[in-house]
């Protein structure tokens, strides 16, 4: 246990905040001992890679840094492999490991920062693939009951950047491991145009999962700010789902507004487009602002405070509501 511990290097916004207490969780056995600490029972935060959090102040409690390591095959046959991965493993290193073994399923999720344990939290997604597409089950520590529980896919209540762990089970569990089911004869998913465009430019007509991963990495590196250079937590807002009726209304005023179908009655509108059109892209206020290439990403250029970024987010939300009558929801978790 350490005290007054700097979290600056443990959050990708690079915010200079402190935890009252800090504990690095290396072994599941340590959980029973932690239960004797009052902050563990009442005032704790489980931290993975810190790539989806905004600290608006110091954390006045116990930060548990998940560093549980290990992965093992729990089942395999000619077609599939089920891989159980400890929550503290790095997500992108896991993706590279599956590609080395030619196990398909998570190649589109290349280069997402953070740890495996956080991947079910918001059902991470990119380029047409979500965690739930390969998810089998997870083990989580029930903090109240002090026991391990198994969650299958249905019990996780996955949605668009959502799960039970962001809703009714919020703050009640520590995810310990995640088991994925991957394909030994991978099916390629290049439905998102950008991947296909990169593959075409390289004249790759029957891509491997490594080709897809390389394309995703190339696109991401060209578009997204690297958090080790400019502090950020990726997309700050979720892409809103709106009714088709509202969309058709908006289209009268904004003929180029893009949309993607969700179901017969609903469409998804890219939040980045709304924010860009409203004039926020590239706006800088001192040491914080909206990224110049990606309007969905709020950035810390150096010594911004979490409060500054939270205020900017609130202003953007108000403006988008006023202009388009759309409520933007934050994707990033505030503390
Ligand atoms: P943290 O930021 O450490 O934690 C996030 C939340 O999960 C917190 O509420 C935390 O308390 C909770 N949590 C973490 N671990 C556990 C655990 N073991 N048990 C219980 N609760 C836990 N996200 C996407 O979905 N798709 C993307 O394409 C994507 N791209 C990104 C690109 C960049 C440049 C950045 C900076 C972020 C991006 N993100 C993306 C967001 C983020 O990387 C993911 O959501 C990632 O899964 C967060 O992992 P983490 O370990 O950093 O979580
Ligand atoms: P983009 O390609 O510029 O597209 C803008 C938005 O349109 C995306 O957010 C995406 O929604 C949606 N979209 C594009 N093509 C689509 C299709 N064929 N079908 C359905 N929806 C489509 O997006 P980008 O910002 O460069 O991001 C690329 C991918 O990486 C996206 O999937 C995005 O979610 C992911 N990403 C996520 C984060 C994060 O922090 N969450 C950060 C960076 C990138 P979806 O977001 O629903 O896919």
Tab-separated table of C-alpha atoms and ligand atoms in Angstrom:
chain	number	residue	atom	x	y	z
A	1	UNK	CA	0.000	0.000	0.000
A	2	UNK	CA	1.335	3.419	-0.917
A	3	UNK	CA	-0.032	6.822	0.077
A	4	UNK	CA	-0.420	10.184	-1.712
A	5	UNK	CA	0.464	8.344	-4.920
A	6	UNK	CA	0.793	10.228	-8.238
A	7	UNK	CA	-1.572	8.984	-10.967
A	8	UNK	CA	-0.030	11.197	-13.674
A	9	UNK	CA	1.559	8.291	-15.531
A	10	UNK	CA	-1.464	6.056	-14.911
A	11	UNK	CA	-4.039	8.093	-16.854
A	12	UNK	CA	-3.656	8.783	-20.581
A	13	UNK	CA	-4.938	12.357	-20.189
A	14	UNK	CA	-1.712	12.820	-18.199
A	15	UNK	CA	-3.578	14.685	-15.455
A	16	UNK	CA	-1.518	15.507	-12.415
A	17	UNK	CA	-3.676	13.993	-9.669
A	18	UNK	CA	-3.012	11.915	-6.587
A	19	UNK	CA	-4.637	8.896	-4.965
A	20	UNK	CA	-4.978	8.960	-1.184
A	21	UNK	CA	-3.968	5.272	-1.183
A	22	UNK	CA	-2.653	3.063	-3.983
A	23	UNK	CA	-2.382	-0.691	-4.214
A	24	UNK	CA	-0.999	-2.758	-7.071
A	25	UNK	CA	-3.049	-5.960	-7.380
A	26	UNK	CA	-0.754	-8.777	-8.516
A	27	UNK	CA	-2.509	-11.833	-7.117
A	28	UNK	CA	-6.160	-12.749	-6.540
A	29	UNK	CA	-5.247	-13.943	-3.019
A	30	UNK	CA	-4.627	-10.303	-2.035
A	31	UNK	CA	-8.346	-9.508	-2.388
A	32	UNK	CA	-9.318	-11.138	0.914
A	33	UNK	CA	-6.683	-9.110	2.774
A	34	UNK	CA	-7.874	-5.913	1.102
A	35	UNK	CA	-11.299	-6.431	2.586
A	36	UNK	CA	-9.927	-5.365	5.972
A	37	UNK	CA	-9.287	-1.882	4.598
A	38	UNK	CA	-12.312	0.398	4.949
A	39	UNK	CA	-11.572	2.384	1.754
A	40	UNK	CA	-11.602	-0.897	-0.187
A	41	UNK	CA	-15.162	-1.563	0.930
A	42	UNK	CA	-16.476	1.970	0.524
A	43	UNK	CA	-14.275	4.233	-1.591
A	44	UNK	CA	-12.230	2.513	-4.229
A	45	UNK	CA	-11.408	2.771	-7.919
A	46	UNK	CA	-10.178	-0.105	-10.050
A	47	UNK	CA	-7.687	1.219	-12.567
A	48	UNK	CA	-6.444	-0.578	-15.671
A	49	UNK	CA	-4.490	1.451	-18.218
A	50	UNK	CA	-6.296	4.704	-17.316
A	51	UNK	CA	-7.220	5.288	-20.980
A	52	UNK	CA	-10.921	5.845	-20.402
A	53	UNK	CA	-10.960	7.977	-17.250
A	54	UNK	CA	-11.058	11.696	-16.486
A	55	UNK	CA	-9.882	12.681	-13.020
A	56	UNK	CA	-11.549	15.960	-12.104
A	57	UNK	CA	-9.762	16.009	-8.722
A	58	UNK	CA	-7.471	13.912	-6.541
A	59	UNK	CA	-8.956	10.505	-5.723
A	60	UNK	CA	-9.783	10.577	-2.023
A	61	UNK	CA	-9.768	6.805	-1.532
A	62	UNK	CA	-8.019	3.616	-2.595
A	63	UNK	CA	-6.914	3.097	-6.189
A	64	UNK	CA	-6.389	-0.563	-7.032
A	65	UNK	CA	-4.166	-0.931	-10.061
A	66	UNK	CA	-4.989	-4.170	-11.797
A	67	UNK	CA	-1.778	-5.985	-12.671
A	68	UNK	CA	-3.047	-9.577	-12.721
A	69	UNK	CA	-1.110	-11.393	-15.450
A	70	UNK	CA	-1.361	-14.653	-17.410
A	71	UNK	CA	-3.243	-16.335	-20.234
A	72	UNK	CA	-4.124	-19.946	-20.948
A	73	UNK	CA	-6.082	-22.016	-23.441
A	74	UNK	CA	-9.067	-23.537	-21.662
A	75	UNK	CA	-10.487	-25.387	-24.688
A	76	UNK	CA	-9.648	-25.923	-28.323
A	77	UNK	CA	-10.679	-28.077	-31.267
A	78	UNK	CA	-10.059	-27.907	-35.010
A	79	UNK	CA	-12.105	-24.715	-35.364
A	80	UNK	CA	-11.936	-22.644	-32.209
A	81	UNK	CA	-9.726	-21.767	-29.293
A	82	UNK	CA	-11.008	-20.481	-25.951
A	83	UNK	CA	-8.421	-18.273	-24.299
A	84	UNK	CA	-8.665	-17.156	-20.679
A	85	UNK	CA	-6.757	-13.933	-20.086
A	86	UNK	CA	-5.992	-12.221	-16.777
A	87	UNK	CA	-7.448	-8.728	-16.418
A	88	UNK	CA	-4.097	-6.951	-16.076
A	89	UNK	CA	-2.771	-8.075	-19.471
A	90	UNK	CA	-2.330	-5.319	-22.061
A	91	UNK	CA	-5.120	-5.423	-24.668
A	92	UNK	CA	-3.030	-4.668	-27.763
A	93	UNK	CA	-0.323	-7.179	-26.765
A	94	UNK	CA	-3.106	-9.763	-26.516
A	95	UNK	CA	-4.287	-8.838	-30.028
A	96	UNK	CA	-0.735	-9.292	-31.383
A	97	UNK	CA	-0.448	-12.658	-29.592
A	98	UNK	CA	-3.679	-13.915	-31.202
A	99	UNK	CA	-2.471	-12.753	-34.625
A	100	UNK	CA	0.868	-14.581	-34.206
A	101	UNK	CA	-1.169	-17.733	-33.598
A	102	UNK	CA	-3.561	-16.972	-36.495
A	103	UNK	CA	-6.574	-16.973	-34.169
A	104	UNK	CA	-9.109	-14.585	-35.672
A	105	UNK	CA	-11.648	-12.327	-34.001
A	106	UNK	CA	-9.980	-9.310	-32.413
A	107	UNK	CA	-7.704	-8.056	-35.211
A	108	UNK	CA	-10.071	-5.106	-35.886
A	109	UNK	CA	-9.584	-4.107	-32.241
A	110	UNK	CA	-5.838	-3.528	-32.716
A	111	UNK	CA	-4.105	-0.649	-30.933
A	112	UNK	CA	-6.875	0.077	-28.422
A	113	UNK	CA	-5.027	1.189	-25.293
A	114	UNK	CA	-5.729	-0.273	-21.878
A	115	UNK	CA	-6.048	-3.618	-20.223
A	116	UNK	CA	-8.079	-6.740	-20.833
A	117	UNK	CA	-10.055	-6.273	-17.591
A	118	UNK	CA	-11.593	-3.033	-18.839
A	119	UNK	CA	-12.574	-4.431	-22.244
A	120	UNK	CA	-16.007	-5.677	-21.088
A	121	UNK	CA	-16.729	-2.440	-19.197
A	122	UNK	CA	-17.801	-0.596	-22.332
A	123	UNK	CA	-17.806	-3.605	-24.681
A	124	UNK	CA	-14.887	-2.065	-26.562
A	125	UNK	CA	-15.473	-1.669	-30.264
A	126	UNK	CA	-13.832	-0.448	-33.430
A	127	UNK	CA	-14.081	-0.976	-37.174
A	128	UNK	CA	-17.254	-3.044	-37.003
A	129	UNK	CA	-16.193	-5.476	-34.248
A	130	UNK	CA	-17.093	-5.407	-30.568
A	131	UNK	CA	-15.748	-7.425	-27.661
A	132	UNK	CA	-19.107	-9.200	-27.364
A	133	UNK	CA	-18.514	-10.841	-30.774
A	134	UNK	CA	-15.733	-13.010	-29.285
A	135	UNK	CA	-16.667	-12.925	-25.601
A	136	UNK	CA	-17.386	-16.193	-23.803
A	137	UNK	CA	-17.351	-15.326	-20.086
A	138	UNK	CA	-15.556	-13.413	-17.381
A	139	UNK	CA	-14.713	-13.893	-13.737
A	140	UNK	CA	-15.277	-10.998	-11.370
A	141	UNK	CA	-14.782	-10.455	-7.656
A	142	UNK	CA	-17.999	-9.474	-5.907
A	143	UNK	CA	-16.724	-6.918	-3.410
A	144	UNK	CA	-19.720	-7.143	-1.043
A	145	UNK	CA	-19.955	-10.920	-0.996
A	146	UNK	CA	-16.186	-11.440	-1.224
A	147	UNK	CA	-16.441	-14.182	-3.792
A	148	UNK	CA	-15.757	-14.835	-7.453
A	149	UNK	CA	-18.736	-14.819	-9.827
A	150	UNK	CA	-18.860	-15.938	-13.447
A	151	UNK	CA	-20.654	-13.734	-15.999
A	152	UNK	CA	-21.634	-15.233	-19.346
A	153	UNK	CA	-22.437	-12.998	-22.323
A	154	UNK	CA	-26.127	-12.570	-21.480
A	155	UNK	CA	-25.348	-11.646	-17.865
A	156	UNK	CA	-22.965	-8.884	-19.019
A	157	UNK	CA	-25.855	-7.040	-20.766
A	158	UNK	CA	-23.557	-5.735	-23.475
A	159	UNK	CA	-24.755	-2.791	-25.541
A	160	UNK	CA	-23.183	-0.060	-27.658
A	161	UNK	CA	-20.161	0.920	-25.502
A	162	UNK	CA	-22.160	-0.378	-22.529
A	163	UNK	CA	-22.356	-3.302	-20.125
A	164	UNK	CA	-23.912	-4.157	-16.778
A	165	UNK	CA	-20.643	-2.974	-15.180
A	166	UNK	CA	-21.347	0.627	-16.254
A	167	UNK	CA	-24.970	0.362	-15.110
A	168	UNK	CA	-26.698	-1.777	-12.446
A	169	UNK	CA	-23.449	-3.510	-11.359
A	170	UNK	CA	-21.397	-0.290	-11.364
A	171	UNK	CA	-18.568	-0.278	-8.788
A	172	UNK	CA	-19.577	-3.654	-7.364
A	173	UNK	CA	-17.075	-5.947	-9.086
A	174	UNK	CA	-13.424	-6.294	-9.954
A	175	UNK	CA	-13.063	-8.085	-13.268
A	176	UNK	CA	-10.334	-10.695	-12.835
A	177	UNK	CA	-10.218	-12.514	-16.158
A	178	UNK	CA	-11.911	-12.566	-19.546
A	179	UNK	CA	-12.331	-15.673	-21.738
A	180	UNK	CA	-12.541	-15.167	-25.499
A	181	UNK	CA	-13.524	-17.613	-28.216
A	182	UNK	CA	-11.376	-17.137	-31.321
A	183	UNK	CA	-11.481	-18.748	-34.762
A	184	UNK	CA	-8.791	-20.977	-36.214
A	185	UNK	CA	-10.163	-20.362	-39.726
A	186	UNK	CA	-10.629	-16.607	-39.405
A	187	UNK	CA	-13.345	-14.719	-41.216
A	188	UNK	CA	-12.192	-11.295	-42.294
A	189	UNK	CA	-14.341	-8.255	-41.457
A	190	UNK	CA	-13.502	-5.252	-43.623
A	191	UNK	CA	-16.986	-3.732	-43.692
A	192	UNK	CA	-15.591	-0.372	-42.501
A	193	UNK	CA	-14.500	1.341	-45.714
A	194	UNK	CA	-11.238	2.726	-44.334
A	195	UNK	CA	-9.726	-0.759	-43.893
A	196	UNK	CA	-10.650	-1.788	-47.416
A	197	UNK	CA	-9.152	1.407	-48.811
A	198	UNK	CA	-5.781	0.734	-47.123
A	199	UNK	CA	-5.788	-2.894	-48.293
A	200	UNK	CA	-6.621	-1.805	-51.845
A	201	UNK	CA	-3.833	0.753	-51.821
A	202	UNK	CA	-1.454	-2.113	-50.942
A	203	UNK	CA	-3.035	-4.344	-53.602
A	204	UNK	CA	-3.973	-6.954	-51.001
A	205	UNK	CA	-7.006	-8.792	-52.351
A	206	UNK	CA	-7.269	-11.695	-49.862
A	207	UNK	CA	-6.098	-10.242	-46.584
A	208	UNK	CA	-4.919	-12.228	-43.565
A	209	UNK	CA	-5.829	-11.155	-40.039
A	210	UNK	CA	-2.345	-9.647	-39.808
A	211	UNK	CA	-3.056	-7.543	-42.920
A	212	UNK	CA	-6.275	-6.294	-41.300
A	213	UNK	CA	-4.498	-5.537	-38.028
A	214	UNK	CA	-1.692	-3.702	-39.858
A	215	UNK	CA	-4.279	-1.642	-41.775
A	216	UNK	CA	-6.131	-0.737	-38.566
A	217	UNK	CA	-2.854	0.238	-36.884
A	218	UNK	CA	-1.877	2.404	-39.867
A	219	UNK	CA	-5.238	4.208	-39.934
A	220	UNK	CA	-5.268	4.747	-36.183
A	221	UNK	CA	-1.705	6.065	-36.109
A	222	UNK	CA	-2.529	8.529	-38.885
A	223	UNK	CA	-5.754	9.842	-37.298
A	224	UNK	CA	-5.569	9.583	-33.532
A	225	UNK	CA	-3.351	11.549	-31.174
A	226	UNK	CA	-0.867	9.289	-29.393
A	227	UNK	CA	-1.544	9.710	-25.651
A	228	UNK	CA	2.177	9.542	-24.886
A	229	UNK	CA	2.536	12.751	-26.958
A	230	UNK	CA	-0.805	14.551	-26.353
A	231	UNK	CA	-2.949	13.544	-23.376
A	232	UNK	CA	-6.360	12.139	-24.356
A	233	UNK	CA	-8.775	9.309	-23.642
A	234	UNK	CA	-9.880	8.518	-27.196
A	235	UNK	CA	-13.471	9.343	-28.117
A	236	UNK	CA	-14.841	11.534	-25.364
A	237	UNK	CA	-18.479	11.094	-26.426
A	238	UNK	CA	-20.507	8.156	-27.696
A	239	UNK	CA	-22.037	8.312	-31.162
A	240	UNK	CA	-25.703	9.116	-30.487
A	241	UNK	CA	-28.554	6.898	-31.615
A	242	UNK	CA	-31.538	8.950	-32.806
A	243	UNK	CA	-34.908	8.106	-34.350
A	244	UNK	CA	-35.166	8.034	-38.134
A	245	UNK	CA	-37.855	10.700	-37.871
A	246	UNK	CA	-35.497	13.081	-36.083
A	247	UNK	CA	-32.764	12.230	-38.572
A	248	UNK	CA	-34.979	13.106	-41.554
A	249	UNK	CA	-35.850	16.426	-39.897
A	250	UNK	CA	-32.168	17.231	-39.344
A	251	UNK	CA	-31.331	16.223	-42.900
A	252	UNK	CA	-33.578	19.022	-44.203
A	253	UNK	CA	-31.353	21.558	-42.452
A	254	UNK	CA	-28.048	19.659	-42.790
A	255	UNK	CA	-28.229	17.709	-46.076
A	256	UNK	CA	-24.770	16.105	-45.610
A	257	UNK	CA	-25.368	14.747	-42.094
A	258	UNK	CA	-24.076	11.134	-42.130
A	259	UNK	CA	-25.900	8.207	-40.527
A	260	UNK	CA	-25.555	4.452	-40.108
A	261	UNK	CA	-28.594	2.203	-39.664
A	262	UNK	CA	-29.122	0.602	-36.239
A	263	UNK	CA	-32.588	-0.904	-36.752
A	264	UNK	CA	-35.784	-0.061	-38.659
A	265	UNK	CA	-36.513	2.962	-36.473
A	266	UNK	CA	-33.079	4.135	-35.336
A	267	UNK	CA	-29.861	5.466	-36.864
A	268	UNK	CA	-26.415	6.243	-35.456
A	269	UNK	CA	-24.981	9.683	-36.167
A	270	UNK	CA	-21.214	10.238	-35.811
A	271	UNK	CA	-20.715	12.585	-32.850
A	272	UNK	CA	-17.445	13.727	-34.434
A	273	UNK	CA	-19.346	15.138	-37.421
A	274	UNK	CA	-21.777	17.065	-35.199
A	275	UNK	CA	-18.938	18.552	-33.128
A	276	UNK	CA	-16.893	19.382	-36.216
A	277	UNK	CA	-19.845	21.073	-37.981
A	278	UNK	CA	-20.571	23.055	-34.831
A	279	UNK	CA	-17.105	24.566	-35.173
A	280	UNK	CA	-15.298	22.935	-32.254
A	281	UNK	CA	-12.647	20.930	-34.113
A	282	UNK	CA	-9.153	22.218	-33.378
A	283	UNK	CA	-10.363	24.808	-30.806
A	284	UNK	CA	-7.699	25.321	-28.166
A	285	UNK	CA	-8.153	27.015	-24.793
A	286	UNK	CA	-4.781	27.339	-23.074
A	287	UNK	CA	-3.547	23.829	-22.431
A	288	UNK	CA	-6.692	21.922	-23.426
A	289	UNK	CA	-8.997	21.685	-26.391
A	290	UNK	CA	-10.541	19.645	-29.177
A	291	UNK	CA	-8.069	17.727	-31.326
A	292	UNK	CA	-7.336	19.278	-34.720
A	293	UNK	CA	-7.876	16.080	-36.728
A	294	UNK	CA	-10.490	14.307	-34.629
A	295	UNK	CA	-13.360	16.333	-33.141
A	296	UNK	CA	-14.408	13.476	-30.861
A	297	UNK	CA	-11.140	13.603	-28.944
A	298	UNK	CA	-10.560	16.180	-26.190
A	299	UNK	CA	-6.913	16.757	-25.404
A	300	UNK	CA	-4.549	17.946	-22.693
A	301	UNK	CA	-1.595	19.762	-24.247
A	302	UNK	CA	0.347	19.780	-20.982
A	303	UNK	CA	-0.841	21.087	-17.675
A	304	UNK	CA	-4.633	21.185	-18.099
A	305	UNK	CA	-6.839	20.268	-15.144
A	306	UNK	CA	-9.500	17.586	-15.339
A	307	UNK	CA	-12.062	20.256	-14.417
A	308	UNK	CA	-11.089	22.272	-17.537
A	309	UNK	CA	-11.730	19.284	-19.753
A	310	UNK	CA	-15.007	18.474	-17.969
A	311	UNK	CA	-16.201	22.079	-18.488
A	312	UNK	CA	-15.254	21.985	-22.161
A	313	UNK	CA	-17.164	18.698	-22.550
A	314	UNK	CA	-20.238	20.239	-20.900
A	315	UNK	CA	-20.076	23.291	-23.229
A	316	UNK	CA	-19.871	21.036	-26.282
A	317	UNK	CA	-22.826	18.983	-25.018
A	318	UNK	CA	-24.923	22.141	-24.528
A	319	UNK	CA	-24.024	23.455	-27.976
A	320	UNK	CA	-24.867	20.148	-29.706
A	321	UNK	CA	-28.180	20.001	-27.841
A	322	UNK	CA	-29.016	23.542	-28.919
A	323	UNK	CA	-27.975	23.075	-32.561
A	324	UNK	CA	-29.239	19.562	-33.282
A	325	UNK	CA	-31.504	18.664	-30.316
A	326	UNK	CA	-29.222	15.686	-29.665
A	327	UNK	CA	-27.967	14.794	-26.206
A	328	UNK	CA	-24.351	13.673	-26.386
A	329	UNK	CA	-23.374	11.176	-23.713
A	330	UNK	CA	-19.823	10.932	-22.448
A	331	UNK	CA	-17.997	7.676	-23.031
A	332	UNK	CA	-15.161	8.536	-20.652
A	333	UNK	CA	-15.636	7.692	-16.932
A	334	UNK	CA	-15.422	10.716	-14.600
A	335	UNK	CA	-13.827	10.572	-11.119
B	1	LIG	P1	-9.405	2.395	-17.381
B	1	LIG	O1	-9.349	3.687	-18.080
B	1	LIG	O2	-8.295	2.085	-16.432
B	1	LIG	O3	-10.776	2.129	-16.728
B	1	LIG	C1	-11.978	2.440	-17.408
B	1	LIG	C2	-13.169	2.090	-16.493
B	1	LIG	O4	-13.219	0.688	-16.261
B	1	LIG	C3	-13.046	2.720	-15.109
B	1	LIG	O5	-14.354	3.022	-14.681
B	1	LIG	C4	-12.450	1.623	-14.255
B	1	LIG	O6	-12.794	1.722	-12.885
B	1	LIG	C5	-13.084	0.385	-14.874
B	1	LIG	N1	-12.230	-0.804	-14.784
B	1	LIG	C6	-11.019	-0.969	-15.372
B	1	LIG	N2	-10.557	-2.205	-15.129
B	1	LIG	C7	-11.463	-2.821	-14.352
B	1	LIG	C8	-11.563	-4.122	-13.760
B	1	LIG	N3	-10.600	-5.040	-13.919
B	1	LIG	N4	-12.658	-4.415	-13.011
B	1	LIG	C9	-13.649	-3.506	-12.841
B	1	LIG	N5	-13.618	-2.263	-13.366
B	1	LIG	C10	-12.548	-1.934	-14.125
B	1	LIG	N6	-12.290	2.348	-26.722
B	1	LIG	C11	-13.002	1.598	-27.595
B	1	LIG	O7	-13.988	0.958	-27.209
B	1	LIG	N7	-12.657	1.543	-28.909
B	1	LIG	C12	-11.577	2.196	-29.405
B	1	LIG	O8	-11.302	2.103	-30.589
B	1	LIG	C13	-10.805	2.997	-28.501
B	1	LIG	N8	-9.751	3.717	-28.950
B	1	LIG	C14	-9.053	4.490	-28.090
B	1	LIG	C15	-7.965	5.235	-28.581
B	1	LIG	C16	-7.223	6.033	-27.741
B	1	LIG	C17	-6.056	6.826	-28.276
B	1	LIG	C18	-7.548	6.085	-26.360
B	1	LIG	C19	-6.713	6.914	-25.415
B	1	LIG	C20	-8.625	5.370	-25.856
B	1	LIG	C21	-9.393	4.569	-26.724
B	1	LIG	N9	-10.494	3.827	-26.273
B	1	LIG	C22	-11.208	3.039	-27.143
B	1	LIG	C23	-10.913	3.902	-24.870
B	1	LIG	C24	-10.160	2.913	-23.939
B	1	LIG	O9	-8.882	2.625	-24.437
B	1	LIG	C25	-10.899	1.595	-23.755
B	1	LIG	O10	-12.192	1.823	-23.250
B	1	LIG	C26	-10.152	0.639	-22.826
B	1	LIG	O11	-10.832	-0.598	-22.751
B	1	LIG	C27	-9.961	1.181	-21.411
B	1	LIG	O12	-9.069	0.306	-20.749
B	1	LIG	P2	-8.241	0.762	-19.484
B	1	LIG	O13	-7.578	-0.452	-18.932
B	1	LIG	O14	-7.353	1.884	-19.807
B	1	LIG	O15	-9.406	1.219	-18.527
B	2	LIG	P1	-14.546	7.128	-38.771
B	2	LIG	O1	-14.065	6.011	-39.625
B	2	LIG	O2	-14.137	8.522	-39.070
B	2	LIG	O3	-16.135	7.069	-38.698
B	2	LIG	C1	-16.859	7.984	-37.866
B	2	LIG	C2	-17.914	7.214	-37.104
B	2	LIG	O4	-18.808	6.647	-38.032
B	2	LIG	C3	-17.319	6.078	-36.299
B	2	LIG	O5	-17.308	6.457	-34.963
B	2	LIG	C4	-18.186	4.872	-36.594
B	2	LIG	O6	-18.984	4.454	-35.507
B	2	LIG	C5	-19.112	5.312	-37.702
B	2	LIG	N1	-18.905	4.449	-38.872
B	2	LIG	C6	-17.979	4.572	-39.854
B	2	LIG	N2	-18.141	3.597	-40.772
B	2	LIG	C7	-19.174	2.841	-40.358
B	2	LIG	C8	-19.817	1.685	-40.871
B	2	LIG	N3	-19.439	1.119	-42.015
B	2	LIG	N4	-20.842	1.163	-40.153
B	2	LIG	C9	-21.244	1.714	-38.995
B	2	LIG	N5	-20.669	2.797	-38.442
B	2	LIG	C10	-19.654	3.368	-39.128
B	2	LIG	O7	-14.190	6.793	-37.244
B	2	LIG	P2	-12.861	7.001	-36.424
B	2	LIG	O8	-13.106	8.058	-35.438
B	2	LIG	O9	-11.675	7.080	-37.339
B	2	LIG	O10	-12.804	5.620	-35.651
B	2	LIG	C11	-12.639	4.400	-36.330
B	2	LIG	C12	-13.097	3.271	-35.419
B	2	LIG	O11	-12.296	3.235	-34.227
B	2	LIG	C13	-14.545	3.431	-34.953
B	2	LIG	O12	-15.134	2.164	-34.899
B	2	LIG	C14	-14.405	4.024	-33.575
B	2	LIG	O13	-15.468	3.642	-32.707
B	2	LIG	C15	-13.096	3.442	-33.092
B	2	LIG	N6	-12.439	4.377	-32.154
B	2	LIG	C16	-12.928	4.460	-30.898
B	2	LIG	C17	-12.339	5.298	-29.971
B	2	LIG	C18	-12.844	5.337	-28.554
B	2	LIG	O14	-12.197	5.915	-27.709
B	2	LIG	N7	-13.983	4.732	-28.284
B	2	LIG	C19	-11.267	6.093	-30.336
B	2	LIG	C20	-10.825	6.018	-31.654
B	2	LIG	C21	-11.407	5.158	-32.564
B	2	LIG	P3	-18.503	3.481	-34.333
B	2	LIG	O15	-17.683	4.342	-33.433
B	2	LIG	O16	-19.796	3.069	-33.747
B	2	LIG	O17	-17.726	2.357	-34.917
